């Protein structure tokens, strides 16, 4: 049997304008491989339909615009020239009519290209969307292979184009970010009576964390790694938004965080709890975001540091007097207890006693190392004393005490895409731009951003791939 596939072009009034055969498929005895279309045929048909449709659409568009839209006078033509346009179903070479500006315009006689004006970007929005999305989920090379395998776009796709287009999308997002500020607390908001505000919404929790990625560059490069910051904010009902940036590339980290909170519907009288690991740079970023903010040293980081000390102590068993080690153990336990109850002063007093234990005596290098680690921990607590709440009390009240909810941020935003393989090296700009698009993909926002840019694009609900991540 033969199966013919035709494109039939009908005008608005129902007249058939053109019939074009785009494929003729031959089938013999039915076999599983020959039931329906195969991928190669589907790609060819899509490409042919795309060409046929586009040619007719362009012809229609051109015919409509030969006359001046202002005065209706026919404009003078000045030949055609080809325009390349990349689509999901192949690269199109379209014939664009060059016209002289009408006499009624401010620059009469000047020529312009109809399609160049209509298509300032030479990539279809939907293709740009798919490329950007998959480049954040897979490596550039894998994205290339995936798209090339399933779509009829083999001849023009390459990794350089993919990277350039991803950056283009991210740069456009960046250009929409408002200006950086030291404080996002409105000046007059403090005088607004909170009584007039509606009942405050339940608190938002925010945590930022750092991760390191390999730096691209030559052998003499000074920095082999650089830091990316990722974070997550979460509502009381558990809806989370990710954000990420390269700390010493980003010029607007505070604005970025602020906009992320805004996207979760932050209100002026809504409390926000910021968790930090005790590092001052990240904490500073979180200051002056909103009026009702609370800053807390992450309990998880405290226990992590205590666990390290505890393991050092254990490794000394046998080598150091058991009584001494037992005393240390007891003190470490009460240290943790004091911190849990928010008694920073008492915790620090204990550290003071611990670190001076057997001061002046001739002690082993290992013991010295343990005492130094305890001293460092003391400094950490002293630096962060203002941010140590009564964790026990919070815990009993069902309030968050750790940034565990944001732990997935490093994995989601960075590890899976940027440090999965050792040979992945990044420029700061490249990493930062990728993070912007990846965060939107993780937050399920990318499709909406594209719809805002290109209102004709389908909604997310109509996109069967939007949940594929
Ligand atoms: Zn005119």
Coordinates of C-alpha atoms and ligand atoms in Angstrom, one line a residue:
X1 CA 0.0 0.0 0.0
X2 CA 1.0 3.6 -0.5
X3 CA 0.3 6.4 2.0
X4 CA 0.5 9.9 0.7
X5 CA 0.7 12.9 3.0
X6 CA -0.4 16.2 1.6
X7 CA -0.4 19.8 2.8
X8 CA -3.6 21.5 1.8
X9 CA -3.6 25.3 2.1
X10 CA -7.0 26.8 2.4
X11 CA -7.7 30.5 2.5
X12 CA -10.0 32.1 5.2
X13 CA -12.9 31.9 2.8
X14 CA -12.5 28.2 2.3
X15 CA -10.9 28.3 -1.1
X16 CA -8.1 25.7 -1.7
X17 CA -5.0 27.6 -2.6
X18 CA -2.5 24.9 -2.9
X19 CA -2.0 21.2 -2.5
X20 CA 1.5 19.8 -2.0
X21 CA 2.5 16.2 -1.5
X22 CA 5.1 16.1 1.2
X23 CA 5.6 12.3 1.5
X24 CA 4.7 9.1 -0.1
X25 CA 5.2 6.0 2.1
X26 CA 5.2 2.5 0.8
X27 CA 4.3 -0.4 3.0
X28 CA 4.4 -4.2 2.4
X29 CA 3.4 -7.0 4.6
X30 CA 2.8 -5.7 8.1
X31 CA 5.6 -6.0 10.5
X32 CA 6.2 -4.4 13.9
X33 CA 8.9 -2.1 12.4
X34 CA 6.6 -1.0 9.6
X35 CA 3.4 -0.3 11.6
X36 CA 2.8 3.4 11.4
X37 CA 5.7 5.9 11.1
X38 CA 9.3 5.4 12.0
X39 CA 11.5 8.1 13.3
X40 CA 13.3 8.9 10.1
X41 CA 10.0 9.2 8.2
X42 CA 8.4 11.3 11.0
X43 CA 11.4 13.7 10.9
X44 CA 11.2 14.0 7.1
X45 CA 7.5 14.6 7.2
X46 CA 7.7 17.2 9.9
X47 CA 10.5 19.0 8.0
X48 CA 8.5 18.9 4.8
X49 CA 5.3 20.1 6.4
X50 CA 7.2 22.8 8.2
X51 CA 8.8 24.1 4.9
X52 CA 5.5 24.0 3.0
X53 CA 3.6 25.8 5.8
X54 CA 6.3 28.4 6.3
X55 CA 6.5 29.2 2.6
X56 CA 2.8 29.8 2.4
X57 CA 2.7 31.8 5.6
X58 CA 5.5 34.0 4.3
X59 CA 3.9 34.5 0.9
X60 CA 0.6 35.6 2.7
X61 CA 2.4 37.9 5.0
X62 CA 4.4 39.4 2.1
X63 CA 1.3 39.9 0.0
X64 CA -0.5 41.7 2.9
X65 CA 2.4 44.1 3.5
X66 CA 3.3 45.2 0.0
X67 CA 1.0 48.1 0.5
X68 CA 1.8 50.7 3.1
X69 CA -0.1 50.0 6.3
X70 CA -0.5 53.8 6.9
X71 CA -1.8 55.1 3.6
X72 CA -2.4 51.9 1.6
X73 CA -0.1 52.9 -1.3
X74 CA 1.8 50.1 -2.9
X75 CA 5.4 50.2 -1.8
X76 CA 8.3 49.9 -4.3
X77 CA 10.0 46.5 -4.3
X78 CA 13.7 46.0 -4.3
X79 CA 14.2 42.3 -4.9
X80 CA 14.3 39.3 -2.5
X81 CA 17.0 38.0 -0.2
X82 CA 17.2 34.7 1.8
X83 CA 16.8 34.7 5.6
X84 CA 17.6 31.6 7.7
X85 CA 15.4 30.8 10.5
X86 CA 15.9 27.8 12.9
X87 CA 12.8 25.9 13.9
X88 CA 12.1 22.8 15.9
X89 CA 11.6 21.0 12.6
X90 CA 14.6 22.1 10.6
X91 CA 16.3 25.3 9.4
X92 CA 14.2 27.2 7.0
X93 CA 15.6 29.4 4.2
X94 CA 12.9 32.0 3.6
X95 CA 12.7 34.5 0.9
X96 CA 12.3 38.0 2.3
X97 CA 11.1 40.9 0.2
X98 CA 13.0 44.1 0.4
X99 CA 10.8 47.2 0.1
X100 CA 11.3 50.9 0.0
X101 CA 9.7 53.0 2.7
X102 CA 6.6 54.7 1.6
X103 CA 6.6 58.4 0.8
X104 CA 4.3 59.0 3.8
X105 CA 7.1 57.8 6.2
X106 CA 9.8 59.9 7.8
X107 CA 12.5 58.3 5.8
X108 CA 11.0 57.7 2.4
X109 CA 12.9 55.6 -0.1
X110 CA 15.0 53.8 2.6
X111 CA 14.8 50.0 2.1
X112 CA 14.0 47.4 4.6
X113 CA 13.6 43.6 4.7
X114 CA 10.1 42.4 5.6
X115 CA 11.1 39.2 7.3
X116 CA 14.2 40.6 8.9
X117 CA 11.9 43.0 10.7
X118 CA 9.5 40.3 11.6
X119 CA 12.1 37.8 12.8
X120 CA 14.8 39.8 14.6
X121 CA 15.9 36.5 16.3
X122 CA 16.7 33.8 13.9
X123 CA 15.6 30.9 16.2
X124 CA 12.0 30.0 16.8
X125 CA 11.0 30.7 20.5
X126 CA 10.0 27.1 21.1
X127 CA 13.3 25.8 19.8
X128 CA 15.1 28.3 22.0
X129 CA 13.0 27.1 25.0
X130 CA 13.7 23.4 24.4
X131 CA 17.4 24.0 23.9
X132 CA 17.7 26.2 27.0
X133 CA 15.8 23.8 29.1
X134 CA 17.7 20.6 28.1
X135 CA 21.1 22.3 28.3
X136 CA 20.4 22.9 32.0
X137 CA 19.4 19.3 32.5
X138 CA 22.1 17.6 30.4
X139 CA 25.5 18.5 29.2
X140 CA 25.7 20.6 26.0
X141 CA 27.0 17.5 24.2
X142 CA 24.2 15.3 25.4
X143 CA 21.6 17.9 24.6
X144 CA 23.0 18.1 21.1
X145 CA 22.7 14.3 20.7
X146 CA 19.2 14.2 22.1
X147 CA 17.7 17.0 19.9
X148 CA 19.5 15.8 16.9
X149 CA 18.2 12.3 17.3
X150 CA 14.6 13.1 17.8
X151 CA 14.1 16.2 15.7
X152 CA 14.9 17.0 12.1
X153 CA 17.6 19.5 12.9
X154 CA 20.8 17.7 12.2
X155 CA 22.6 19.9 9.8
X156 CA 22.6 23.2 11.7
X157 CA 22.8 22.2 15.3
X158 CA 26.1 22.3 17.2
X159 CA 27.3 22.6 20.8
X160 CA 28.5 26.2 20.2
X161 CA 25.0 27.3 19.1
X162 CA 23.4 25.6 22.1
X163 CA 25.7 27.3 24.5
X164 CA 25.3 30.7 22.8
X165 CA 21.5 30.3 22.9
X166 CA 21.4 29.3 26.5
X167 CA 23.5 32.4 27.4
X168 CA 21.2 34.6 25.3
X169 CA 18.2 33.3 27.3
X170 CA 20.0 33.9 30.6
X171 CA 21.2 37.3 29.6
X172 CA 17.7 38.3 28.8
X173 CA 16.5 37.1 32.2
X174 CA 19.4 39.0 33.8
X175 CA 18.4 42.2 32.0
X176 CA 15.0 42.0 33.7
X177 CA 16.4 42.0 37.2
X178 CA 15.9 45.3 39.0
X179 CA 18.7 47.4 40.4
X180 CA 20.8 46.2 43.4
X181 CA 20.1 47.8 46.8
X182 CA 21.6 47.7 50.2
X183 CA 18.1 47.5 51.8
X184 CA 14.8 46.3 50.5
X185 CA 12.9 47.6 53.5
X186 CA 10.8 50.5 52.2
X187 CA 11.6 53.7 54.1
X188 CA 8.0 54.5 54.9
X189 CA 6.9 50.9 55.6
X190 CA 8.1 51.2 59.2
X191 CA 5.6 54.0 59.9
X192 CA 2.7 52.0 58.4
X193 CA 0.7 50.7 61.2
X194 CA 1.0 46.9 61.3
X195 CA -2.5 46.9 62.7
X196 CA -3.8 48.0 59.3
X197 CA -2.2 45.1 57.6
X198 CA -4.1 41.9 57.1
X199 CA -3.2 38.9 59.4
X200 CA 0.4 38.1 58.5
X201 CA 1.1 35.0 56.4
X202 CA 3.0 32.1 58.0
X203 CA 6.8 32.5 57.8
X204 CA 9.0 31.9 54.9
X205 CA 12.3 30.1 55.5
X206 CA 15.4 30.9 53.5
X207 CA 18.8 29.3 53.4
X208 CA 21.9 29.9 51.3
X209 CA 24.7 27.5 50.9
X210 CA 28.0 27.5 48.9
X211 CA 29.4 24.9 46.6
X212 CA 32.6 24.8 44.5
X213 CA 33.0 24.1 40.8
X214 CA 36.1 23.6 38.7
X215 CA 37.3 26.8 37.0
X216 CA 38.1 26.7 33.3
X217 CA 41.4 28.2 32.2
X218 CA 45.0 27.4 31.4
X219 CA 47.4 25.6 33.6
X220 CA 48.7 28.8 35.2
X221 CA 45.3 29.8 36.4
X222 CA 45.4 31.0 40.0
X223 CA 41.9 29.8 40.9
X224 CA 41.3 26.1 40.3
X225 CA 37.8 26.4 41.9
X226 CA 35.3 29.1 42.5
X227 CA 32.3 29.4 44.7
X228 CA 28.7 29.3 43.6
X229 CA 25.9 30.1 46.0
X230 CA 22.7 28.3 45.9
X231 CA 19.6 28.7 48.1
X232 CA 16.1 27.8 48.6
X233 CA 13.2 29.6 50.2
X234 CA 10.2 27.6 51.4
X235 CA 6.7 28.5 52.5
X236 CA 5.1 26.9 55.5
X237 CA 3.2 24.6 53.2
X238 CA 6.5 23.4 51.7
X239 CA 6.5 25.1 48.3
X240 CA 10.1 25.9 47.5
X241 CA 12.0 28.1 45.1
X242 CA 15.6 27.7 44.2
X243 CA 18.1 30.4 43.3
X244 CA 21.8 30.4 42.5
X245 CA 24.6 32.7 41.5
X246 CA 28.3 33.0 41.3
X247 CA 29.4 35.0 44.2
X248 CA 32.2 37.0 42.7
X249 CA 30.5 37.4 39.3
X250 CA 27.0 38.4 40.3
X251 CA 26.4 42.2 40.7
X252 CA 22.9 41.8 42.1
X253 CA 22.8 38.9 44.6
X254 CA 20.6 40.8 47.0
X255 CA 18.1 41.8 44.4
X256 CA 18.1 38.2 43.2
X257 CA 17.3 36.9 46.6
X258 CA 14.6 39.6 47.1
X259 CA 12.9 38.8 43.8
X260 CA 13.0 35.1 44.7
X261 CA 11.1 35.9 47.9
X262 CA 8.7 38.2 46.0
X263 CA 7.9 35.4 43.6
X264 CA 6.7 33.5 46.6
X265 CA 4.3 36.2 47.5
X266 CA 6.3 37.8 50.3
X267 CA 4.2 40.4 52.2
X268 CA 5.6 43.3 54.2
X269 CA 4.4 42.0 57.5
X270 CA 5.2 38.4 56.8
X271 CA 8.0 37.0 59.0
X272 CA 11.0 35.5 57.2
X273 CA 13.5 33.2 58.9
X274 CA 17.0 33.3 57.4
X275 CA 19.3 30.4 58.1
X276 CA 23.1 30.7 57.7
X277 CA 26.0 28.4 58.1
X278 CA 27.8 31.1 60.1
X279 CA 29.7 32.5 57.1
X280 CA 29.4 36.3 57.2
X281 CA 29.4 37.0 53.4
X282 CA 26.2 34.9 52.9
X283 CA 24.6 36.3 56.0
X284 CA 25.2 39.9 54.9
X285 CA 23.4 39.1 51.7
X286 CA 20.3 38.2 53.7
X287 CA 20.2 41.3 55.8
X288 CA 17.7 44.1 55.2
X289 CA 15.5 42.1 52.9
X290 CA 12.3 42.6 54.9
X291 CA 11.0 44.1 58.1
X292 CA 10.0 41.0 59.9
X293 CA 13.2 39.0 59.6
X294 CA 14.9 36.6 61.9
X295 CA 18.5 35.3 61.4
X296 CA 19.4 31.9 62.8
X297 CA 22.6 29.9 62.9
X298 CA 21.7 26.6 61.3
X299 CA 21.5 23.9 63.9
X300 CA 22.6 21.3 61.3
X301 CA 26.0 23.1 60.9
X302 CA 26.5 23.2 64.6
X303 CA 26.0 19.5 65.0
X304 CA 28.2 18.8 62.0
X305 CA 31.1 20.6 63.6
X306 CA 30.5 18.9 67.0
X307 CA 30.4 15.5 65.2
X308 CA 33.9 16.2 63.8
X309 CA 35.2 17.1 67.2
X310 CA 33.6 14.0 68.7
X311 CA 35.2 11.8 66.0
X312 CA 38.6 13.3 66.7
X313 CA 38.2 12.5 70.4
X314 CA 37.3 8.9 69.6
X315 CA 40.3 8.5 67.4
X316 CA 42.5 9.3 70.4
X317 CA 41.1 6.4 72.4
X318 CA 44.0 4.1 73.4
X319 CA 46.6 6.8 72.8
X320 CA 45.4 9.3 75.5
X321 CA 44.3 8.7 79.1
X322 CA 40.8 7.4 79.2
X323 CA 39.9 9.7 82.1
X324 CA 40.8 12.7 80.1
X325 CA 38.9 11.5 77.1
X326 CA 35.9 10.8 79.2
X327 CA 36.0 14.3 80.6
X328 CA 36.1 15.7 77.1
X329 CA 33.2 13.6 76.1
X330 CA 31.1 14.8 79.0
X331 CA 31.9 18.4 78.3
X332 CA 31.1 18.1 74.6
X333 CA 27.7 16.7 75.6
X334 CA 26.9 19.6 77.9
X335 CA 28.3 22.0 75.3
X336 CA 25.7 20.7 72.8
X337 CA 23.0 20.8 75.4
X338 CA 23.7 24.5 76.2
X339 CA 23.7 25.4 72.5
X340 CA 20.4 23.5 72.0
X341 CA 18.9 25.6 74.7
X342 CA 20.3 28.8 73.3
X343 CA 22.8 29.3 76.2
X344 CA 25.6 30.8 74.2
X345 CA 27.4 32.2 77.2
X346 CA 27.5 29.0 79.0
X347 CA 28.6 27.2 75.9
X348 CA 31.5 29.6 75.5
X349 CA 32.5 29.2 79.1
X350 CA 32.7 25.5 78.6
X351 CA 34.8 25.9 75.4
X352 CA 37.2 28.1 77.4
X353 CA 37.7 25.4 80.0
X354 CA 38.0 22.7 77.3
X355 CA 40.6 24.5 75.2
X356 CA 42.8 25.3 78.2
X357 CA 42.8 21.8 79.6
X358 CA 46.3 20.8 80.4
X359 CA 47.5 24.1 79.2
X360 CA 51.3 24.5 79.3
X361 CA 51.9 20.7 79.6
X362 CA 53.9 18.8 77.1
X363 CA 51.1 17.3 75.1
X364 CA 50.9 15.1 71.9
X365 CA 50.3 16.6 68.5
X366 CA 47.0 14.8 68.2
X367 CA 45.7 16.2 71.5
X368 CA 46.8 19.6 70.4
X369 CA 44.9 19.2 67.2
X370 CA 41.8 18.3 69.1
X371 CA 42.1 21.3 71.4
X372 CA 42.7 23.6 68.5
X373 CA 39.6 22.3 66.8
X374 CA 37.6 23.0 70.0
X375 CA 39.1 26.5 70.1
X376 CA 38.0 27.1 66.5
X377 CA 34.6 25.9 67.3
X378 CA 34.5 28.4 70.2
X379 CA 35.4 31.2 67.9
X380 CA 32.6 30.1 65.5
X381 CA 30.1 30.2 68.3
X382 CA 31.4 33.5 69.6
X383 CA 31.1 35.0 66.1
X384 CA 27.6 33.8 65.7
X385 CA 26.3 34.2 69.2
X386 CA 23.7 36.8 68.2
X387 CA 22.1 34.2 65.9
X388 CA 21.8 31.4 68.3
X389 CA 18.2 31.0 69.4
X390 CA 16.7 28.5 71.8
X391 CA 16.6 25.6 69.3
X392 CA 14.9 23.3 71.8
X393 CA 12.1 25.8 72.3
X394 CA 11.7 26.4 68.5
X395 CA 11.7 22.7 68.0
X396 CA 8.9 22.1 70.6
X397 CA 6.9 24.8 68.8
X398 CA 7.2 23.1 65.5
X399 CA 9.5 25.9 64.1
X400 CA 12.4 25.2 61.8
X401 CA 15.8 24.9 63.3
X402 CA 17.9 23.9 60.4
X403 CA 18.4 24.6 56.7
X404 CA 18.0 20.9 55.9
X405 CA 15.2 21.9 53.5
X406 CA 17.8 23.7 51.4
X407 CA 20.2 20.9 51.2
X408 CA 18.7 19.7 48.0
X409 CA 19.7 23.0 46.4
X410 CA 23.3 22.2 46.0
X411 CA 22.4 18.8 44.5
X412 CA 19.6 20.1 42.3
X413 CA 21.3 23.2 41.0
X414 CA 25.0 22.4 41.0
X415 CA 26.1 18.8 41.6
X416 CA 24.0 17.1 39.0
X417 CA 24.8 19.5 36.1
X418 CA 28.1 21.1 37.0
X419 CA 30.3 18.8 39.1
X420 CA 29.0 15.4 38.2
X421 CA 32.1 14.8 36.1
X422 CA 35.5 15.9 37.0
X423 CA 36.3 17.2 33.5
X424 CA 33.6 19.8 33.6
X425 CA 35.2 23.2 33.8
X426 CA 33.4 26.5 34.0
X427 CA 33.9 30.1 33.5
X428 CA 32.3 32.2 36.2
X429 CA 30.0 33.8 33.6
X430 CA 29.1 30.5 32.1
X431 CA 28.3 28.9 35.4
X432 CA 26.3 32.0 36.6
X433 CA 24.2 32.1 33.4
X434 CA 23.5 28.4 33.4
X435 CA 22.4 28.6 37.0
X436 CA 19.8 31.3 36.1
X437 CA 18.1 29.1 33.6
X438 CA 18.5 25.9 35.6
X439 CA 16.8 27.5 38.7
X440 CA 13.9 28.5 36.5
X441 CA 13.6 25.0 35.2
X442 CA 13.7 23.6 38.7
X443 CA 11.1 26.1 39.8
X444 CA 8.9 25.3 36.9
X445 CA 9.1 28.9 35.8
X446 CA 10.9 28.7 32.5
X447 CA 7.8 28.1 30.3
X448 CA 6.1 31.0 31.9
X449 CA 9.1 33.3 31.3
X450 CA 9.0 32.3 27.6
X451 CA 5.3 32.9 27.5
X452 CA 5.8 36.3 28.8
X453 CA 8.4 37.0 26.2
X454 CA 6.5 35.3 23.4
X455 CA 2.8 35.5 24.3
X456 CA 1.8 33.1 21.4
X457 CA 3.6 30.2 23.1
X458 CA 1.5 27.4 24.7
X459 CA 0.9 27.4 28.4
X460 CA 2.9 25.0 30.6
X461 CA -0.2 22.7 31.0
X462 CA -0.2 22.1 27.3
X463 CA 3.5 21.2 27.3
X464 CA 3.9 17.4 27.9
X465 CA 7.6 17.9 28.5
X466 CA 7.3 20.4 31.2
X467 CA 7.2 17.8 33.9
X468 CA 9.9 15.6 32.4
X469 CA 12.6 17.1 34.7
Ligands
LIG1 ZN1 2.3 55.2 3.2

